[in-house]
Short mmCIF file of C-alpha atoms and ligand atoms in Angstrom, two decimals:
data_model
loop_
_atom_site.label_atom_id
_atom_site.label_comp_id
_atom_site.label_asym_id
_atom_site.label_seq_id
_atom_site.Cartn_x
_atom_site.Cartn_y
_atom_site.Cartn_z
CA MET A 1 -80.76 -26.00 65.69
CA GLN A 2 -83.82 -27.62 67.20
CA MET A 3 -82.28 -31.11 67.04
CA ASN A 4 -79.34 -29.72 68.83
CA THR A 5 -81.47 -28.40 71.70
CA LEU A 6 -83.44 -31.64 71.80
CA ASP A 7 -80.23 -33.68 72.01
CA LYS A 8 -79.07 -31.55 74.92
CA ILE A 9 -82.41 -32.00 76.66
CA LYS A 10 -82.29 -35.78 76.15
CA LYS A 11 -78.76 -35.93 77.48
CA SER A 12 -79.88 -34.03 80.58
CA ILE A 13 -82.87 -36.35 81.10
CA HIS A 14 -80.62 -39.37 80.74
CA HIS A 15 -78.29 -37.94 83.37
CA ALA A 16 -81.15 -36.86 85.70
CA MET A 17 -82.43 -40.44 85.75
CA LYS A 18 -79.32 -41.40 87.74
CA SER A 19 -80.93 -39.63 90.74
CA VAL A 20 -83.31 -41.46 93.05
CA PHE A 21 -86.03 -38.90 92.34
CA TYR A 22 -85.99 -38.93 88.52
CA ASN A 23 -85.42 -42.64 88.36
CA LYS A 24 -88.84 -42.96 89.94
CA HIS A 25 -90.45 -39.85 88.41
CA PHE A 26 -89.64 -40.97 84.86
CA SER A 27 -89.96 -44.71 85.41
CA GLY A 28 -91.44 -46.34 82.34
CA ILE A 29 -90.31 -43.49 80.09
CA ASN A 30 -88.00 -44.46 77.25
CA ILE A 31 -85.79 -41.52 76.26
CA ASN A 32 -85.54 -42.88 72.72
CA ASP A 33 -89.27 -42.24 72.34
CA ILE A 34 -88.67 -38.48 72.71
CA LYS A 35 -88.29 -37.47 69.08
CA SER A 36 -89.36 -33.84 69.21
CA ILE A 37 -89.97 -30.92 71.55
CA ASP A 38 -93.65 -31.85 71.32
CA ASP A 39 -92.80 -35.25 72.81
CA PHE A 40 -90.64 -33.62 75.45
CA VAL A 41 -93.38 -31.29 76.69
CA LYS A 42 -95.54 -34.34 77.40
CA LEU A 43 -93.18 -35.35 80.22
CA PRO A 44 -94.50 -34.68 83.72
CA PHE A 45 -93.47 -31.42 85.43
CA THR A 46 -91.23 -31.30 88.46
CA ASP A 47 -92.60 -29.14 91.27
CA LYS A 48 -91.17 -27.81 94.50
CA GLU A 49 -93.14 -30.42 96.45
CA ASP A 50 -91.32 -33.17 94.54
CA LEU A 51 -88.04 -31.59 95.61
CA ARG A 52 -89.16 -31.40 99.23
CA HIS A 53 -90.12 -35.05 99.19
CA SER A 54 -86.62 -35.83 97.93
CA TYR A 55 -85.04 -34.28 101.04
CA PRO A 56 -82.17 -34.38 101.71
CA LEU A 57 -80.28 -35.68 98.68
CA GLY A 58 -82.75 -37.51 96.46
CA LEU A 59 -81.93 -35.20 93.54
CA GLN A 60 -78.23 -35.99 93.56
CA ALA A 61 -77.27 -37.49 90.20
CA VAL A 62 -73.50 -38.00 90.68
CA PRO A 63 -71.39 -39.95 93.22
CA ASP A 64 -70.61 -38.19 96.53
CA GLU A 65 -66.98 -37.54 95.65
CA GLU A 66 -68.08 -35.19 92.86
CA ILE A 67 -70.20 -32.94 95.09
CA VAL A 68 -68.37 -29.83 96.33
CA ARG A 69 -71.18 -27.78 97.88
CA VAL A 70 -74.87 -27.66 98.67
CA HIS A 71 -77.37 -24.80 98.73
CA SER A 72 -80.88 -24.74 100.05
CA SER A 73 -83.98 -22.80 99.14
CA SER A 74 -85.08 -20.21 101.67
CA GLY A 75 -88.10 -18.49 103.04
CA THR A 76 -90.66 -21.27 102.84
CA THR A 77 -92.22 -23.28 105.60
CA GLY A 78 -91.73 -27.00 105.96
CA THR A 79 -88.97 -29.18 104.65
CA PRO A 80 -86.22 -27.30 102.81
CA VAL A 81 -84.93 -28.23 99.37
CA ILE A 82 -81.25 -29.20 99.16
CA ILE A 83 -79.42 -28.74 95.87
CA PRO A 84 -75.97 -30.38 95.52
CA TYR A 85 -73.39 -28.80 93.13
CA THR A 86 -70.36 -30.30 91.42
CA LYS A 87 -67.18 -28.34 90.66
CA LYS A 88 -68.45 -27.79 87.12
CA ASP A 89 -71.84 -26.55 88.38
CA VAL A 90 -70.12 -23.97 90.59
CA GLN A 91 -67.89 -22.87 87.69
CA ASP A 92 -70.76 -22.73 85.21
CA TRP A 93 -72.75 -20.57 87.57
CA ALA A 94 -69.83 -18.14 87.96
CA ILE A 95 -69.45 -18.01 84.16
CA MET A 96 -73.14 -17.18 83.76
CA PHE A 97 -72.88 -14.56 86.48
CA ARG A 98 -69.85 -12.91 84.91
CA ARG A 99 -71.82 -12.78 81.70
CA CYS A 100 -74.63 -11.06 83.64
CA TYR A 101 -72.30 -8.35 84.93
CA GLU A 102 -70.83 -7.85 81.46
CA THR A 103 -74.30 -7.65 79.91
CA ALA A 104 -75.18 -4.93 82.44
CA GLY A 105 -72.06 -3.01 81.36
CA CYS A 106 -69.93 -3.75 84.44
CA ASN A 107 -66.16 -4.28 84.13
CA ASN A 108 -63.07 -5.03 86.19
CA LEU A 109 -62.84 -1.46 87.44
CA ASP A 110 -66.23 -1.73 89.15
CA ARG A 111 -66.56 -2.08 92.91
CA ILE A 112 -69.45 -4.40 93.45
CA HIS A 113 -71.34 -3.97 96.73
CA ILE A 114 -73.17 -7.23 97.47
CA THR A 115 -76.05 -7.08 99.97
CA PRO A 116 -77.82 -10.43 99.41
CA GLY A 117 -77.09 -12.97 102.16
CA TYR A 118 -74.32 -15.55 102.13
CA GLY A 119 -74.75 -19.11 103.32
CA LEU A 120 -77.06 -21.94 102.45
CA TRP A 121 -79.22 -19.58 100.45
CA THR A 122 -77.48 -19.06 97.12
CA ALA A 123 -77.73 -15.37 96.45
CA GLY A 124 -74.63 -13.69 97.94
CA ILE A 125 -72.05 -16.25 96.92
CA GLY A 126 -73.27 -16.19 93.31
CA PHE A 127 -72.87 -12.40 93.06
CA GLN A 128 -69.43 -12.82 94.64
CA ALA A 129 -68.12 -15.60 92.37
CA GLY A 130 -69.29 -13.74 89.25
CA ALA A 131 -67.67 -10.49 90.39
CA GLU A 132 -64.35 -12.24 91.07
CA LEU A 133 -64.40 -14.01 87.73
CA LEU A 134 -64.99 -10.63 86.09
CA GLY A 135 -61.94 -9.33 87.95
CA ALA A 136 -63.99 -6.65 89.69
CA PHE A 137 -63.57 -5.49 93.30
CA ALA A 138 -66.18 -7.38 95.33
CA ILE A 139 -67.45 -6.00 98.64
CA PRO A 140 -69.19 -8.95 100.35
CA MET A 141 -71.48 -7.04 102.72
CA GLY A 142 -74.43 -9.39 103.10
CA PRO A 143 -77.69 -7.88 104.36
CA GLY A 144 -78.48 -5.59 107.28
CA ASN A 145 -76.65 -2.92 109.27
CA THR A 146 -77.61 0.05 107.15
CA ASP A 147 -75.07 2.36 108.86
CA LYS A 148 -72.21 0.10 107.85
CA GLN A 149 -73.61 -0.40 104.35
CA ILE A 150 -73.64 3.34 103.73
CA LYS A 151 -70.23 3.92 105.34
CA MET A 152 -68.62 1.23 103.14
CA MET A 153 -70.46 2.51 100.10
CA ILE A 154 -68.96 5.96 100.67
CA ASP A 155 -65.46 4.98 101.85
CA LEU A 156 -64.86 2.19 99.34
CA LYS A 157 -66.60 4.11 96.53
CA SER A 158 -68.93 1.26 95.53
CA THR A 159 -70.03 1.63 91.91
CA VAL A 160 -72.49 -1.28 91.61
CA ILE A 161 -75.14 -2.17 94.18
CA CYS A 162 -76.58 -5.71 94.20
CA ALA A 163 -79.80 -6.04 96.21
CA THR A 164 -83.44 -7.02 96.25
CA SER A 165 -85.69 -4.19 95.09
CA SER A 166 -87.04 -3.82 98.59
CA TYR A 167 -83.60 -3.47 100.17
CA ALA A 168 -82.41 -1.13 97.42
CA LEU A 169 -85.39 1.07 98.21
CA LEU A 170 -84.58 1.05 101.91
CA LEU A 171 -80.96 2.04 101.20
CA ALA A 172 -82.09 4.75 98.79
CA GLU A 173 -84.39 6.20 101.44
CA GLU A 174 -81.65 6.14 104.10
CA ILE A 175 -79.15 7.82 101.77
CA GLU A 176 -81.70 10.53 101.04
CA LYS A 177 -82.56 10.94 104.72
CA ARG A 178 -78.89 11.31 105.68
CA GLY A 179 -78.20 13.77 102.87
CA VAL A 180 -75.17 11.81 101.63
CA ARG A 181 -76.25 11.34 98.05
CA ASP A 182 -73.31 13.43 96.74
CA LYS A 183 -70.84 11.11 98.52
CA ILE A 184 -72.22 8.01 96.76
CA HIS A 185 -70.44 6.73 93.63
CA LEU A 186 -72.96 4.14 92.47
CA ARG A 187 -73.58 3.96 88.74
CA LYS A 188 -75.50 0.69 88.39
CA GLY A 189 -77.91 -1.44 90.40
CA VAL A 190 -78.28 -5.18 89.80
CA ILE A 191 -81.62 -6.04 91.32
CA GLY A 192 -83.04 -9.51 91.90
CA SER A 193 -86.03 -9.81 89.62
CA GLU A 194 -89.27 -10.02 91.50
CA ARG A 195 -92.46 -8.22 90.84
CA TRP A 196 -91.67 -4.51 91.25
CA GLY A 197 -93.45 -1.66 89.62
CA ASP A 198 -92.17 1.21 87.53
CA LYS A 199 -92.76 3.68 90.32
CA MET A 200 -90.48 1.81 92.72
CA ARG A 201 -87.93 1.41 89.93
CA GLN A 202 -87.96 5.15 89.24
CA ARG A 203 -87.58 5.99 92.92
CA ILE A 204 -84.59 3.67 93.37
CA ALA A 205 -82.96 4.82 90.13
CA GLY A 206 -83.60 8.48 90.92
CA GLU A 207 -82.59 8.48 94.56
CA LEU A 208 -79.46 6.36 94.07
CA GLY A 209 -78.63 7.91 90.71
CA VAL A 210 -78.16 4.50 89.05
CA GLU A 211 -79.20 2.50 85.98
CA LEU A 212 -81.10 -0.62 87.04
CA TYR A 213 -80.81 -4.17 85.71
CA ASP A 214 -83.16 -7.00 86.64
CA ILE A 215 -81.32 -10.26 87.25
CA TYR A 216 -83.16 -13.58 87.27
CA GLY A 217 -82.59 -16.91 88.93
CA LEU A 218 -83.68 -19.30 91.64
CA THR A 219 -81.88 -21.56 94.06
CA GLU A 220 -83.19 -24.73 92.45
CA ILE A 221 -81.58 -23.72 89.11
CA TYR A 222 -78.06 -22.56 90.17
CA GLY A 223 -79.30 -19.33 91.86
CA PRO A 224 -79.49 -15.74 90.59
CA GLY A 225 -77.57 -15.15 87.38
CA ILE A 226 -79.34 -17.24 84.73
CA GLY A 227 -80.58 -14.13 82.92
CA ILE A 228 -80.34 -10.33 83.06
CA ASP A 229 -81.33 -7.08 81.31
CA CYS A 230 -78.87 -5.59 78.86
CA ILE A 231 -78.35 -1.84 78.54
CA HIS A 232 -81.46 -1.58 76.36
CA ASN A 233 -83.61 -2.61 79.34
CA SER A 234 -85.98 -4.49 77.10
CA GLY A 235 -86.25 -7.82 78.87
CA MET A 236 -83.83 -10.28 80.44
CA HIS A 237 -81.57 -12.28 78.14
CA MET A 238 -81.64 -15.92 79.24
CA TRP A 239 -78.55 -18.14 79.04
CA THR A 240 -80.01 -20.84 76.84
CA ASP A 241 -76.70 -22.64 76.49
CA TYR A 242 -77.28 -23.73 80.10
CA LEU A 243 -81.06 -24.03 80.23
CA TYR A 244 -84.16 -24.58 78.17
CA TYR A 245 -87.37 -22.82 79.12
CA GLU A 246 -91.06 -22.95 78.32
CA ILE A 247 -93.85 -20.53 79.23
CA ILE A 248 -96.98 -22.41 80.25
CA ASP A 249 -100.50 -21.65 81.36
CA PRO A 250 -100.27 -22.30 85.13
CA LYS A 251 -103.82 -23.66 85.17
CA THR A 252 -103.73 -26.07 82.21
CA GLY A 253 -99.99 -26.79 81.98
CA LYS A 254 -100.10 -26.17 78.20
CA LEU A 255 -97.65 -23.89 76.39
CA VAL A 256 -99.02 -20.36 75.87
CA PRO A 257 -98.70 -18.64 72.47
CA GLU A 258 -95.43 -16.69 72.15
CA GLY A 259 -95.61 -13.32 73.88
CA GLU A 260 -98.41 -14.23 76.27
CA THR A 261 -97.98 -14.23 80.03
CA GLY A 262 -97.58 -17.53 81.81
CA GLU A 263 -95.35 -19.44 84.19
CA ILE A 264 -91.73 -20.08 83.27
CA VAL A 265 -90.73 -23.75 83.42
CA ILE A 266 -87.02 -24.56 83.24
CA THR A 267 -84.95 -27.58 82.22
CA THR A 268 -81.23 -27.54 82.99
CA LEU A 269 -78.98 -28.60 80.11
CA GLN A 270 -75.59 -28.85 81.79
CA LYS A 271 -76.25 -29.31 85.48
CA GLU A 272 -74.49 -32.33 87.01
CA GLY A 273 -75.19 -32.33 90.76
CA ALA A 274 -78.97 -31.87 90.63
CA PRO A 275 -80.34 -31.61 87.09
CA LEU A 276 -83.96 -30.51 86.84
CA ILE A 277 -86.36 -31.35 84.04
CA ARG A 278 -89.45 -29.19 83.40
CA TYR A 279 -89.18 -27.47 86.78
CA ARG A 280 -92.16 -25.27 87.62
CA THR A 281 -90.79 -21.97 88.95
CA HIS A 282 -94.22 -20.39 89.60
CA ASP A 283 -92.74 -17.11 88.29
CA LEU A 284 -95.00 -15.29 85.85
CA THR A 285 -93.48 -13.65 82.79
CA ARG A 286 -93.71 -13.71 79.01
CA ALA A 287 -91.31 -14.44 76.18
CA ILE A 288 -90.34 -11.31 74.28
CA PRO A 289 -90.46 -12.05 70.55
CA GLY A 290 -87.78 -10.86 68.15
CA LYS A 291 -84.17 -9.87 68.53
CA CYS A 292 -82.84 -7.30 70.99
CA ALA A 293 -81.27 -4.06 69.77
CA CYS A 294 -78.00 -5.15 71.43
CA GLY A 295 -77.68 -7.96 68.88
CA ARG A 296 -77.31 -10.78 71.41
CA GLU A 297 -78.74 -14.11 70.26
CA TYR A 298 -79.93 -15.07 73.74
CA PRO A 299 -83.74 -14.87 73.87
CA ARG A 300 -85.51 -12.59 76.33
CA ILE A 301 -88.21 -12.85 78.95
CA ASP A 302 -90.04 -9.91 80.48
CA ARG A 303 -89.66 -8.80 84.07
CA ILE A 304 -91.23 -11.19 86.57
CA ILE A 305 -94.74 -9.87 87.18
CA GLY A 306 -95.55 -12.07 90.13
CA ARG A 307 -95.95 -15.66 91.19
CA SER A 308 -98.63 -17.97 89.95
CA ASP A 309 -99.30 -18.78 93.60
CA ASP A 310 -99.58 -15.03 94.49
CA MET A 311 -102.62 -14.51 92.32
CA VAL A 312 -105.59 -14.12 94.60
CA LYS A 313 -109.24 -14.28 93.84
CA VAL A 314 -111.54 -12.03 95.83
CA ARG A 315 -115.30 -11.91 95.16
CA GLY A 316 -114.71 -13.30 91.68
CA ALA A 317 -112.00 -10.79 90.70
CA ILE A 318 -108.48 -12.09 89.97
CA ILE A 319 -105.79 -9.85 91.46
CA TYR A 320 -102.17 -9.91 90.32
CA PRO A 321 -99.92 -7.76 92.51
CA SER A 322 -98.36 -6.32 89.33
CA ARG A 323 -101.73 -4.88 88.29
CA VAL A 324 -101.94 -3.11 91.65
CA ASP A 325 -98.41 -1.72 91.11
CA GLU A 326 -99.49 -0.27 87.77
CA LEU A 327 -102.71 1.13 89.11
CA LEU A 328 -101.05 2.92 92.03
CA ALA A 329 -98.21 4.17 89.83
CA ALA A 330 -100.72 6.13 87.78
CA ILE A 331 -102.12 8.05 90.77
CA ASP A 332 -100.39 11.29 91.80
CA GLY A 333 -99.45 11.48 95.45
CA VAL A 334 -99.44 7.70 95.97
CA SER A 335 -96.06 6.06 96.62
CA SER A 336 -94.88 2.66 95.37
CA GLU A 337 -95.29 0.90 98.71
CA TYR A 338 -98.54 -0.87 99.53
CA GLN A 339 -100.00 -3.87 101.28
CA ILE A 340 -103.18 -5.84 100.72
CA MET A 341 -105.03 -7.60 103.53
CA ILE A 342 -107.85 -9.96 102.68
CA ASP A 343 -110.18 -10.99 105.48
CA HIS A 344 -113.39 -12.92 105.70
CA LEU A 345 -115.89 -11.09 107.92
CA ASN A 346 -119.58 -11.81 108.38
CA GLY A 347 -119.67 -14.13 105.39
CA LYS A 348 -117.98 -11.63 103.07
CA ASP A 349 -114.45 -11.21 101.70
CA ILE A 350 -113.04 -7.77 102.54
CA LEU A 351 -109.97 -6.40 100.77
CA THR A 352 -108.10 -3.60 102.53
CA LEU A 353 -105.40 -1.79 100.58
CA TYR A 354 -102.87 0.20 102.59
CA PHE A 355 -100.74 2.62 100.59
CA GLU A 356 -98.08 5.18 101.49
CA THR A 357 -98.25 8.84 100.58
CA LYS A 358 -95.87 11.78 100.97
CA LEU A 359 -98.80 14.18 101.24
CA ASP A 360 -100.19 15.45 104.53
CA LEU A 361 -102.61 12.79 105.76
CA ASP A 362 -105.06 15.14 107.49
CA ALA A 363 -105.52 17.23 104.38
CA HIS A 364 -105.37 14.59 101.62
CA ALA A 365 -106.01 11.06 102.92
CA SER A 366 -109.72 11.00 102.29
CA ALA A 367 -109.57 12.25 98.69
CA LEU A 368 -106.66 9.92 97.85
CA GLU A 369 -108.48 6.93 99.31
CA LYS A 370 -111.53 7.69 97.17
CA THR A 371 -109.38 7.95 94.03
CA VAL A 372 -107.65 4.66 94.79
CA GLU A 373 -110.97 2.90 95.44
CA HIS A 374 -112.39 4.26 92.19
CA GLU A 375 -109.36 3.22 90.10
CA PHE A 376 -109.28 -0.22 91.69
CA LYS A 377 -112.94 -0.73 90.84
CA GLN A 378 -112.33 0.45 87.26
CA ARG A 379 -109.29 -1.71 86.59
CA ILE A 380 -109.70 -4.78 88.78
CA GLY A 381 -113.41 -4.97 89.22
CA LEU A 382 -114.02 -4.70 92.94
CA ILE A 383 -114.07 -1.91 95.48
CA PRO A 384 -111.41 -2.23 98.16
CA LYS A 385 -111.25 -0.38 101.44
CA ALA A 386 -108.32 1.99 100.80
CA LYS A 387 -106.28 3.36 103.71
CA ALA A 388 -103.58 6.00 103.31
CA VAL A 389 -100.57 5.86 105.65
CA GLY A 390 -97.44 8.01 105.94
CA MET A 391 -94.13 7.29 104.18
CA GLY A 392 -92.10 4.49 105.78
CA GLU A 393 -95.02 3.08 107.78
CA LEU A 394 -95.28 -0.16 105.82
CA PRO A 395 -92.50 -2.70 106.45
CA ARG A 396 -89.43 -2.94 104.13
CA SER A 397 -87.61 -6.20 103.93
CA GLU A 398 -84.12 -7.40 103.06
CA LYS A 399 -85.64 -10.32 101.24
CA LYS A 400 -88.57 -10.26 98.87
CA SER A 401 -91.48 -8.25 100.26
CA THR A 402 -94.85 -9.79 100.72
CA ARG A 403 -97.60 -7.50 99.49
CA VAL A 404 -100.63 -9.68 99.86
CA PHE A 405 -101.77 -11.21 103.13
CA ASP A 406 -104.67 -13.55 102.69
CA ASN A 407 -106.20 -14.14 106.12
CA ARG A 408 -109.28 -15.95 104.87
CA TYR A 409 -108.10 -19.50 105.44
ZN1 LIG B 1 -80.14 -6.94 74.65
#
């Protein structure tokens, strides 16, 4: 079994070295010297910066005539990353995505309402190709225009909503506000896995009346669809016939013991256009030991709890956004939405935590703020300046929301 995986990895490395980038990155490395996974994990990582430096097509590992499409990573400053795909890459991605829908209990009678964007960014088209391969009824909405989203959802009787958690929350709030919940036919939500707390999950599930499934993926590795929750909601099954993953300590680069939180690092096993070897995703998760109750052999990772580059250190305390989610979820009257601002004033780091509440601000803000400050001190180790605001005052986004704004540098 292990030899088998190792052979696949070696084959992928051999292929990757046909690209300009890996030819240089692995120069001096003899693949025949890799005799075990222990040898493999001594190879250097590939990071997003490497991919940027390879702009535009330094990752391409096949001749031009085999490339059928490119995608590009979104939302970051500076040079984009371009990922070329062959016909097989596009097909493999659709196969993985169909498997995702099936694992979430969707079938060809579902009407799949797709709100992620289409275009260079991979999300929308991946949801679309998987839905078509499943034989379902795809509704390629793309993001924005909430009026139209809700109208289509009602008139076309959408049964599955695909969205980021932030956009799903916005739609849930609008449906509630308009009082059209009884006209909505949704039964499932397929939500791009990012760090989102239980409270937000419960609100989306409750207000839309759906079961939620976290789906994982990133543009550099096909796109969304490389792993998803099954109906037991006990972690995302990862499609290890297409990829090999490791969980490492983001600081030391060493593998963490099974079950401990770290950064997921991915090696593609079948990718032709732009294979990646030991790619650092910066997504924090943990491997879930043991077999799932559904009986699938595919191993599981936990929900993404944040990004290794989102961890912030303030006055010696390390803050993971997921810890703040948990902390706020446990306080009555505090909603799931919050924002952290970190400023440097008069030689001191100041952390301000804005949170939404449904309660009347005049009557309750002061007591709630004190509770939040106290809990934050207890659990994270420093006292923030907590500020209560009304529901809907903090921004929602169609893409992933940013919770932490570090204005110190
Ligand atoms: Zn399962």
